[in-house]
Amino acid sequence: MEQYIIKGGNPLVGEVEIGGAKNAALAILSAAIMTDETVLIDNLPDVNDINVLLEAISGIGASVQRVDRHTVRINGSGVGSMSIEYEYIKKIRASYYLLGALLGKYHKAEVALPGGCNIGSRPIDQHLKGFRALGADVEIEHGKIVAEAEKLRGTHLYFDVVSVGATINVMMAAAMAEGTTILENVAKEPHVVDVANFLNSMGANIKGAGTDVIKIRGVEKLHKSEYSIIPDQIEAGTFMFAAAATKGDVTVLNVIPKHLEATIAKLQEIGCEVEEFDDAVRVVAKRRLKSTHVKTLPYPGYPTDMQPQIGVTLALAQGTSIITESIFENRFKYLDELARMGANVKIEGNSATIQGVEKLSGARVSAPDLRAGAALCIAGLATDGITIVDDIVYIQRGYERFEEKLRSLGAVIERVSSEKEIQKFKLKVG
Ligand code: EPZ
């Protein structure tokens, strides 16, 4: 298994280019099969999750042509199978976006039930509630979701839970339903807006994405489009916290500062200087940071996908911080790993109390999930000594060229996969 080995202690300094938003791209690539014409999508992040989804899309008969690392041409006219195999959904839950796309276009879809994952049980009851409200019969048979409809009719649905996935999935299915659909209590994340904008670029009629109410007037057909994915605010925030935790000076390029408001507010609150430009944000941390309280909330609140990153940063701050994770029930596992580096943390239910310490010590830790893995790398970068992060396959799922981008900012980090390589690294860094 590959690992990252890190010699911490260097402040990160410089500029880093941010890629396209993984969570927008997963939905947009799925929606691309809703037209029989060709769709060109660029600013795709070159990460494992995207590559697996593209395999799933070509697996059902669509033509998928990689133009370059960050651009793909998709034509869904060849789609013959409406069934997405378990092997794909096991690798990435977001294959379930093909459910909304196939149901919307072909009124039939079969997708293996996604399991839970390391951050919680992650039910999909709201997705199914939405499909049923549009008139689909949805059954769970032998671990598969089977959805079918004579036709889909517009509906008025109030989600019981604010869900990014359910909002996007039902919005896709409703885009080609007969009549008008009103969705309320919806997610407002930038990637929800990006999917709505993409569907509209194909001829859909969706209004209100990014607000509490989305209005969708169903259309008969969708047509070709050329579309560019929005920048990934979570990748950007991850590098911004890496700057904060290492007392560095980093500018993230190709971002939309508006999407980073909650993250910027917290960075300023804990003592960072943050400068915003049109499509860049600079984070400077000159002295020891201060504690704060943070509660994760649906957008525009503080993002749950940025919770581990602030957690490791607060472990070194002056004072006692409290983090409340209100979105997922099991997203503090990284704190157990951080405690092995000397952090002083106490978890009680969905809140964690972090007593800042002067220093952490390098250790061997394991990435429990994508964002926590990136956060543990930040902890290693902020710590004198050597840290080894195991199970970095999680990090590869959502961060393109992670170690290369960190090295370009002065980090001493390498990907290794044997004791021999670890010894070699230790000799090299002394
Ligand atoms: C998306 O997951 C993201 N994944 C997650 O990012 C992100 O953490 C999450 O949104 C919240 O922002 C993708 O976009 C691929 P939800 P999703 O449905 O859609 C409950 C990452 O690191 N819920 O908004 O699955 C659910 O249990 C990943 O990139 C139901 O109860 O999240 C959770 O408590 C991790 N019933 C809450 O809603 C449902 O039908 C929010 O989940 C659906 C969700």
Coordinates of N, CA, C and O in Angstrom, one line a residue, residues 203-355:
G203 N -30.1 22.8 -22.3 CA -31.5 23.1 -22.7 C -32.5 22.9 -21.6 O -33.7 23.0 -21.8
A204 N -32.1 22.5 -20.4 CA -33.0 22.4 -19.3 C -33.5 23.7 -18.8 O -33.0 24.8 -19.2
N205 N -34.6 23.7 -18.0 CA -35.1 25.0 -17.5 C -35.2 24.9 -16.0 O -36.2 24.5 -15.4
I206 N -34.1 25.3 -15.3 CA -34.0 25.1 -13.9 C -33.7 26.5 -13.3 O -32.7 27.2 -13.7
K207 N -34.5 26.9 -12.3 CA -34.3 28.2 -11.7 C -34.2 28.1 -10.2 O -34.8 27.2 -9.6
G208 N -33.4 28.9 -9.6 CA -33.4 28.9 -8.1 C -32.3 28.1 -7.5 O -32.1 28.1 -6.2
A209 N -31.4 27.4 -8.3 CA -30.4 26.6 -7.6 C -29.5 27.6 -6.9 O -29.2 28.7 -7.3
G210 N -29.1 27.2 -5.6 CA -28.3 28.0 -4.8 C -29.2 28.8 -3.8 O -28.7 29.4 -2.8
T211 N -30.5 28.6 -4.0 CA -31.5 29.2 -3.0 C -32.2 28.0 -2.3 O -31.9 26.9 -2.6
D212 N -33.2 28.4 -1.4 CA -33.9 27.3 -0.7 C -34.9 26.5 -1.6 O -35.4 25.5 -1.2
V213 N -35.3 27.1 -2.7 CA -36.3 26.6 -3.6 C -35.8 26.5 -5.0 O -35.3 27.5 -5.6
I214 N -35.9 25.3 -5.6 CA -35.5 25.1 -7.0 C -36.7 24.8 -7.8 O -37.5 23.9 -7.4
K215 N -36.9 25.5 -9.0 CA -38.1 25.3 -9.8 C -37.6 24.8 -11.1 O -36.7 25.3 -11.8
I216 N -38.1 23.6 -11.5 CA -37.7 22.9 -12.7 C -38.9 22.7 -13.7 O -39.8 22.1 -13.3
R217 N -38.8 23.3 -14.9 CA -39.8 23.0 -15.9 C -39.2 22.0 -16.8 O -38.2 22.2 -17.4
G218 N -39.9 20.8 -16.8 CA -39.3 19.6 -17.6 C -39.3 20.0 -19.1 O -40.1 20.7 -19.6
V219 N -38.3 19.4 -19.7 CA -38.2 19.6 -21.2 C -38.1 18.2 -21.9 O -37.8 17.2 -21.2
E220 N -38.4 18.2 -23.1 CA -38.5 16.9 -23.9 C -37.1 16.3 -24.1 O -36.8 15.1 -23.9
K221 N -36.2 17.2 -24.5 CA -34.9 16.8 -25.0 C -33.8 17.7 -24.4 O -34.1 18.9 -24.2
L222 N -32.6 17.1 -24.3 CA -31.5 18.0 -23.9 C -30.5 17.9 -25.1 O -30.4 16.9 -25.8
H223 N -29.7 18.9 -25.3 CA -28.8 19.0 -26.4 C -27.3 19.1 -26.0 O -27.0 19.2 -24.8
K224 N -26.5 19.2 -27.0 CA -25.0 19.2 -26.8 C -24.7 20.5 -26.0 O -25.4 21.4 -25.8
S225 N -23.5 20.4 -25.4 CA -23.0 21.5 -24.6 C -21.5 21.4 -24.4 O -20.9 20.4 -24.6
E226 N -20.9 22.6 -24.2 CA -19.5 22.6 -23.8 C -19.4 23.3 -22.5 O -20.0 24.4 -22.3
Y227 N -18.8 22.7 -21.5 CA -18.9 23.2 -20.1 C -17.7 23.1 -19.3 O -16.9 22.1 -19.5
S228 N -17.4 24.0 -18.5 CA -16.2 24.0 -17.6 C -16.6 23.9 -16.2 O -17.4 24.7 -15.7
I229 N -16.0 22.9 -15.5 CA -16.4 22.7 -14.1 C -15.9 23.8 -13.2 O -14.8 24.4 -13.4
I230 N -16.6 24.2 -12.1 CA -16.1 25.2 -11.2 C -14.9 24.7 -10.4 O -14.7 23.5 -10.3
P231 N -14.1 25.7 -9.9 CA -13.0 25.3 -9.1 C -13.4 24.6 -7.8 O -14.5 24.8 -7.3
D232 N -12.5 23.7 -7.3 CA -12.9 22.9 -6.1 C -12.6 23.7 -4.8 O -11.4 23.8 -4.4
Q233 N -13.6 24.2 -4.2 CA -13.4 25.0 -3.0 C -12.8 24.2 -1.8 O -12.2 24.7 -0.9
I234 N -13.0 22.8 -1.9 CA -12.5 22.0 -0.8 C -11.0 21.8 -1.0 O -10.2 21.9 0.0
E235 N -10.6 21.6 -2.2 CA -9.1 21.5 -2.5 C -8.5 22.8 -2.1 O -7.5 22.9 -1.4
A236 N -9.1 23.9 -2.5 CA -8.6 25.3 -2.1 C -8.4 25.4 -0.6 O -7.4 25.8 -0.1
G237 N -9.5 25.1 0.1 CA -9.5 25.3 1.5 C -8.5 24.4 2.2 O -7.8 24.8 3.2
T238 N -8.2 23.2 1.6 CA -7.2 22.3 2.2 C -5.8 23.0 2.1 O -5.1 22.9 3.1
F239 N -5.5 23.6 1.0 CA -4.2 24.3 0.9 C -4.2 25.5 1.8 O -3.1 25.9 2.3
M240 N -5.3 26.2 2.0 CA -5.3 27.4 2.8 C -5.1 27.0 4.3 O -4.3 27.7 5.0
F241 N -5.6 25.9 4.7 CA -5.3 25.4 6.1 C -3.9 24.9 6.2 O -3.3 25.0 7.2
A242 N -3.4 24.3 5.1 CA -1.9 23.9 5.2 C -1.0 25.1 5.4 O -0.1 25.1 6.1
A243 N -1.4 26.2 4.8 CA -0.6 27.5 5.0 C -0.8 27.9 6.4 O 0.2 28.2 7.1
A244 N -2.0 27.9 6.9 CA -2.2 28.3 8.3 C -1.5 27.5 9.3 O -0.8 28.0 10.2
A245 N -1.6 26.2 9.1 CA -1.0 25.2 10.1 C 0.5 25.3 10.1 O 1.2 25.0 11.1
T246 N 1.1 25.6 9.0 CA 2.6 25.6 8.9 C 3.2 27.0 9.0 O 4.4 27.3 8.8
K247 N 2.3 28.0 9.4 CA 2.7 29.4 9.5 C 3.4 29.9 8.2 O 4.5 30.5 8.2
G248 N 2.7 29.6 7.1 CA 3.2 29.9 5.8 C 2.6 31.1 5.2 O 1.9 31.9 5.8
D249 N 2.7 31.1 3.8 CA 2.2 32.3 3.0 C 1.9 31.7 1.7 O 2.8 31.6 0.8
V250 N 0.6 31.3 1.5 CA 0.2 30.6 0.3 C -0.9 31.3 -0.4 O -1.9 31.7 0.2
T251 N -0.8 31.4 -1.7 CA -1.9 31.9 -2.6 C -2.5 30.8 -3.4 O -1.8 30.1 -4.2
V252 N -3.8 30.6 -3.2 CA -4.5 29.5 -4.1 C -5.0 30.3 -5.3 O -5.7 31.3 -5.2
L253 N -4.7 29.7 -6.5 CA -5.1 30.4 -7.7 C -6.3 29.6 -8.4 O -6.5 28.4 -8.1
N254 N -7.0 30.3 -9.2 CA -8.1 29.8 -10.0 C -9.2 29.3 -9.0 O -9.6 28.1 -9.0
V255 N -9.6 30.2 -8.1 CA -10.7 29.9 -7.2 C -11.8 30.9 -7.3 O -11.6 31.9 -8.0
I256 N -13.0 30.6 -6.7 CA -14.1 31.6 -6.6 C -14.2 32.0 -5.1 O -14.7 31.3 -4.3
P257 N -13.6 33.2 -4.7 CA -13.5 33.5 -3.3 C -14.9 33.5 -2.6 O -15.0 33.0 -1.5
K258 N -15.9 33.8 -3.3 CA -17.3 33.7 -2.7 C -17.6 32.4 -2.1 O -18.2 32.2 -1.1
H259 N -17.1 31.3 -2.8 CA -17.4 29.9 -2.4 C -16.6 29.6 -1.1 O -16.8 28.6 -0.5
L260 N -15.7 30.5 -0.7 CA -14.8 30.2 0.4 C -15.0 31.1 1.6 O -14.2 31.1 2.5
E261 N -16.2 31.7 1.6 CA -16.5 32.7 2.6 C -16.4 32.2 4.0 O -15.7 32.7 4.9
A262 N -17.0 31.0 4.3 CA -17.0 30.5 5.7 C -15.6 30.1 6.1 O -15.2 30.3 7.2
T263 N -14.9 29.5 5.1 CA -13.5 29.1 5.4 C -12.6 30.3 5.7 O -11.8 30.3 6.7
I264 N -12.8 31.4 4.9 CA -12.0 32.6 5.1 C -12.3 33.2 6.4 O -11.4 33.6 7.2
A265 N -13.6 33.2 6.8 CA -14.0 33.8 8.1 C -13.3 33.1 9.2 O -12.8 33.7 10.2
K266 N -13.2 31.8 9.2 CA -12.6 31.0 10.3 C -11.1 31.2 10.3 O -10.5 31.3 11.4
L267 N -10.5 31.3 9.1 CA -9.0 31.5 9.1 C -8.7 32.8 9.7 O -7.7 33.0 10.5
Q268 N -9.5 33.8 9.4 CA -9.3 35.2 10.0 C -9.5 35.2 11.5 O -8.7 35.7 12.3
E269 N -10.5 34.4 11.9 CA -10.9 34.4 13.3 C -9.7 33.7 14.1 O -9.5 34.1 15.3
I270 N -9.0 32.8 13.5 CA -7.9 32.1 14.3 C -6.6 32.8 14.1 O -5.6 32.4 14.6
G271 N -6.6 34.0 13.4 CA -5.4 34.8 13.4 C -4.7 34.9 12.1 O -3.5 35.4 12.0
C272 N -5.2 34.3 11.0 CA -4.5 34.4 9.7 C -4.9 35.7 9.0 O -5.9 36.3 9.3
E273 N -3.9 36.2 8.2 CA -4.2 37.4 7.3 C -4.7 36.8 6.0 O -4.0 35.9 5.4
V274 N -5.8 37.2 5.5 CA -6.4 36.6 4.3 C -6.7 37.8 3.3 O -7.3 38.8 3.7
E275 N -6.1 37.6 2.1 CA -6.3 38.7 1.1 C -7.1 38.1 -0.1 O -6.6 37.0 -0.6
E276 N -8.2 38.7 -0.5 CA -9.0 38.1 -1.6 C -8.7 38.9 -2.9 O -8.6 40.1 -2.9
F277 N -8.5 38.1 -4.0 CA -8.4 38.7 -5.3 C -9.6 38.2 -6.2 O -10.4 37.4 -5.7
D278 N -9.6 38.6 -7.4 CA -10.8 38.1 -8.3 C -10.9 36.6 -8.3 O -11.9 36.0 -8.1
D279 N -9.7 36.0 -8.6 CA -9.8 34.5 -8.7 C -8.7 33.8 -7.9 O -8.1 32.8 -8.3
A280 N -8.3 34.5 -6.8 CA -7.2 33.9 -5.9 C -7.4 34.4 -4.5 O -8.1 35.4 -4.2
V281 N -6.9 33.6 -3.6 CA -6.9 34.0 -2.2 C -5.6 33.7 -1.6 O -5.0 32.7 -1.8
R282 N -5.1 34.7 -0.8 CA -3.7 34.6 -0.1 C -3.9 34.4 1.4 O -4.7 35.2 2.0
V283 N -3.3 33.4 1.9 CA -3.4 33.1 3.4 C -2.0 33.2 4.0 O -1.1 32.6 3.6
V284 N -1.9 34.1 5.0 CA -0.6 34.3 5.7 C -0.8 34.1 7.2 O -1.7 34.6 7.8
A285 N 0.1 33.2 7.8 CA 0.0 33.0 9.2 C 1.4 33.3 9.8 O 2.3 32.6 9.5
K286 N 1.5 34.4 10.6 CA 2.8 34.8 11.1 C 3.1 34.3 12.5 O 4.2 34.0 12.8
R287 N 2.1 34.1 13.2 CA 2.3 33.7 14.6 C 1.4 32.6 15.0 O 0.5 32.1 14.2
R288 N 1.5 32.1 16.3 CA 0.7 30.9 16.7 C -0.8 31.3 16.6 O -1.2 32.4 17.0
L289 N -1.6 30.4 16.1 CA -3.0 30.7 15.9 C -3.8 30.6 17.2 O -3.3 30.1 18.2
K290 N -5.0 31.1 17.1 CA -5.9 31.1 18.3 C -7.0 30.1 18.1 O -7.3 29.7 17.0
S291 N -7.5 29.7 19.3 CA -8.6 28.7 19.3 C -9.9 29.4 18.8 O -10.0 30.6 18.7
T292 N -10.9 28.5 18.4 CA -12.2 29.0 18.0 C -13.2 27.9 18.2 O -12.9 26.8 18.6
H293 N -14.5 28.2 18.0 CA -15.5 27.2 18.0 C -16.0 27.1 16.5 O -16.2 28.1 15.9
V294 N -16.3 25.9 16.1 CA -16.8 25.8 14.7 C -17.8 24.7 14.6 O -17.7 23.6 15.3
K295 N -18.9 25.0 13.9 CA -20.0 24.0 13.7 C -20.2 23.8 12.2 O -20.3 24.8 11.5
T296 N -20.1 22.5 11.7 CA -20.3 22.3 10.3 C -21.8 22.4 10.0 O -22.6 21.9 10.8
L297 N -22.1 23.0 8.9 CA -23.5 23.2 8.4 C -23.6 23.1 6.9 O -22.6 23.2 6.2
P298 N -24.8 22.9 6.4 CA -24.9 23.0 4.9 C -24.5 24.3 4.4 O -24.5 25.3 5.2
Y299 N -24.1 24.4 3.2 CA -23.7 25.7 2.6 C -24.8 26.7 2.7 O -26.0 26.4 2.6
P300 N -24.5 28.0 3.0 CA -23.2 28.6 3.1 C -22.5 28.5 4.5 O -21.6 29.3 4.7
G301 N -22.9 27.6 5.3 CA -22.3 27.4 6.6 C -20.9 26.8 6.5 O -20.4 26.5 5.3
Y302 N -20.2 26.5 7.6 CA -18.8 26.0 7.5 C -18.9 24.5 7.0 O -19.6 23.7 7.5
P303 N -18.2 24.2 5.9 CA -18.3 22.9 5.2 C -17.8 21.7 6.0 O -16.7 21.8 6.6
T304 N -18.6 20.7 6.1 CA -18.1 19.4 6.8 C -16.9 18.9 6.1 O -16.0 18.3 6.8
D305 N -16.7 19.1 4.8 CA -15.5 18.6 4.1 C -14.3 19.4 4.5 O -13.2 19.1 4.0
M306 N -14.4 20.4 5.3 CA -13.3 21.2 5.7 C -13.1 21.0 7.2 O -12.2 21.7 7.9
Q307 N -13.8 20.1 7.8 CA -13.7 19.9 9.3 C -12.4 19.3 9.7 O -11.8 19.8 10.7
P308 N -11.9 18.2 9.1 CA -10.6 17.7 9.6 C -9.5 18.7 9.4 O -8.6 18.8 10.2
Q309 N -9.6 19.5 8.3 CA -8.5 20.5 8.1 C -8.4 21.5 9.2 O -7.3 21.8 9.6
I310 N -9.5 22.0 9.7 CA -9.5 23.0 10.8 C -9.1 22.3 12.1 O -8.4 22.8 12.9
G311 N -9.6 21.0 12.2 CA -9.3 20.3 13.4 C -7.8 20.1 13.7 O -7.3 20.4 14.8
V312 N -7.0 19.7 12.6 CA -5.6 19.6 12.8 C -4.9 20.9 13.1 O -3.9 21.0 13.8
T313 N -5.5 22.0 12.5 CA -4.9 23.3 12.7 C -5.1 23.8 14.1 O -4.2 24.3 14.7
L314 N -6.3 23.5 14.6 CA -6.6 24.0 16.0 C -5.9 23.2 17.0 O -5.6 23.6 18.2
A315 N -5.4 22.0 16.7 CA -4.6 21.1 17.6 C -3.4 21.8 18.1 O -2.8 21.5 19.1
L316 N -2.9 22.8 17.2 CA -1.6 23.5 17.5 C -1.9 25.0 18.0 O -1.0 25.7 18.2
A317 N -3.2 25.3 18.1 CA -3.6 26.7 18.4 C -3.5 27.0 19.9 O -3.5 26.0 20.7
Q318 N -3.5 28.2 20.2 CA -3.4 28.7 21.6 C -4.9 28.5 22.2 O -5.8 29.1 21.6
G319 N -5.1 27.7 23.2 CA -6.4 27.7 23.8 C -7.2 26.5 23.5 O -6.8 25.6 22.8
T320 N -8.5 26.5 23.9 CA -9.4 25.3 23.7 C -10.4 25.6 22.7 O -11.1 26.7 22.7
S321 N -10.5 24.7 21.7 CA -11.5 24.8 20.6 C -12.5 23.8 20.7 O -12.3 22.7 21.3
I322 N -13.7 24.0 20.2 CA -14.8 23.0 20.1 C -15.3 22.9 18.7 O -15.6 23.9 18.0
I323 N -15.3 21.7 18.2 CA -15.8 21.4 16.8 C -17.1 20.6 16.9 O -17.1 19.6 17.6
T324 N -18.2 21.1 16.3 CA -19.4 20.3 16.3 C -19.7 19.9 14.9 O -19.8 20.7 14.0
E325 N -19.8 18.6 14.7 CA -20.0 18.0 13.3 C -21.4 17.7 13.2 O -21.9 16.7 13.7
S326 N -22.2 18.5 12.5 CA -23.6 18.4 12.5 C -24.1 17.6 11.3 O -25.3 17.4 11.1
I327 N -23.2 17.3 10.3 CA -23.7 16.7 9.1 C -23.5 15.2 9.1 O -24.4 14.4 8.8
F328 N -22.3 14.7 9.5 CA -22.1 13.2 9.5 C -21.8 12.8 10.9 O -21.3 13.5 11.7
E329 N -22.2 11.5 11.2 CA -22.2 11.0 12.6 C -20.8 10.4 12.9 O -20.6 10.1 14.1
N330 N -19.9 10.3 12.0 CA -18.7 9.6 12.4 C -17.5 10.2 11.7 O -16.8 9.6 10.9
R331 N -17.3 11.6 11.8 CA -16.2 12.2 11.1 C -15.1 12.7 12.0 O -14.4 13.7 11.6
F332 N -14.9 12.1 13.1 CA -13.8 12.5 14.0 C -12.7 11.4 14.1 O -11.8 11.6 14.9
K333 N -12.8 10.4 13.3 CA -11.8 9.3 13.4 C -10.4 9.8 13.3 O -9.5 9.4 14.0
Y334 N -10.2 10.9 12.5 CA -8.8 11.4 12.4 C -8.2 11.9 13.7 O -7.0 12.0 13.8
L335 N -9.1 12.3 14.6 CA -8.6 12.9 15.9 C -8.0 11.8 16.7 O -7.0 12.1 17.4
D336 N -8.4 10.5 16.6 CA -7.7 9.4 17.3 C -6.3 9.3 16.7 O -5.3 9.1 17.5
E337 N -6.1 9.5 15.4 CA -4.8 9.4 14.8 C -4.0 10.6 15.3 O -2.8 10.5 15.6
L338 N -4.6 11.8 15.4 CA -3.9 13.0 15.7 C -3.4 12.9 17.2 O -2.3 13.4 17.5
A339 N -4.2 12.2 18.0 CA -3.8 12.0 19.4 C -2.5 11.3 19.5 O -1.7 11.5 20.4
R340 N -2.3 10.4 18.5 CA -1.0 9.6 18.5 C 0.2 10.5 18.1 O 1.3 10.2 18.2
M341 N -0.2 11.7 17.6 CA 0.9 12.7 17.3 C 1.1 13.7 18.4 O 1.8 14.7 18.3
G342 N 0.3 13.4 19.5 CA 0.4 14.3 20.7 C -0.7 15.3 20.9 O -0.6 16.2 21.8
A343 N -1.7 15.3 20.0 CA -2.8 16.2 20.2 C -3.6 15.9 21.4 O -3.7 14.8 21.9
N344 N -4.2 17.0 22.0 CA -5.0 16.8 23.2 C -6.5 17.0 22.9 O -6.9 18.1 22.7
V345 N -7.1 15.9 22.6 CA -8.5 16.0 22.1 C -9.4 15.1 22.9 O -9.0 14.1 23.5
K346 N -10.7 15.5 22.9 CA -11.7 14.7 23.6 C -13.0 14.8 22.8 O -13.5 15.8 22.4
I347 N -13.5 13.5 22.4 CA -14.6 13.4 21.6 C -15.8 13.0 22.4 O -15.8 12.1 23.2
E348 N -16.9 13.8 22.3 CA -18.2 13.4 23.0 C -19.3 13.6 22.0 O -19.7 14.7 21.6
G349 N -19.7 12.4 21.4 CA -20.8 12.4 20.5 C -20.4 13.2 19.2 O -19.4 12.9 18.6
N350 N -21.2 14.2 18.8 CA -20.8 14.9 17.6 C -20.0 16.2 17.8 O -20.0 17.1 17.0
S351 N -19.4 16.2 19.1 CA -18.5 17.4 19.3 C -17.2 17.0 19.8 O -17.1 16.0 20.5
A352 N -16.2 17.7 19.4 CA -14.8 17.4 19.9 C -14.2 18.6 20.5 O -14.3 19.7 20.0
T353 N -13.6 18.4 21.7 CA -12.9 19.5 22.4 C -11.4 19.4 22.1 O -10.9 18.3 22.3
I354 N -10.8 20.4 21.6 CA -9.3 20.3 21.2 C -8.6 21.4 22.1 O -8.8 22.6 21.9
Q355 N -7.7 20.9 22.9 CA -6.9 21.7 23.8 C -5.5 21.9 23.0 O -4.8 21.0 22.8

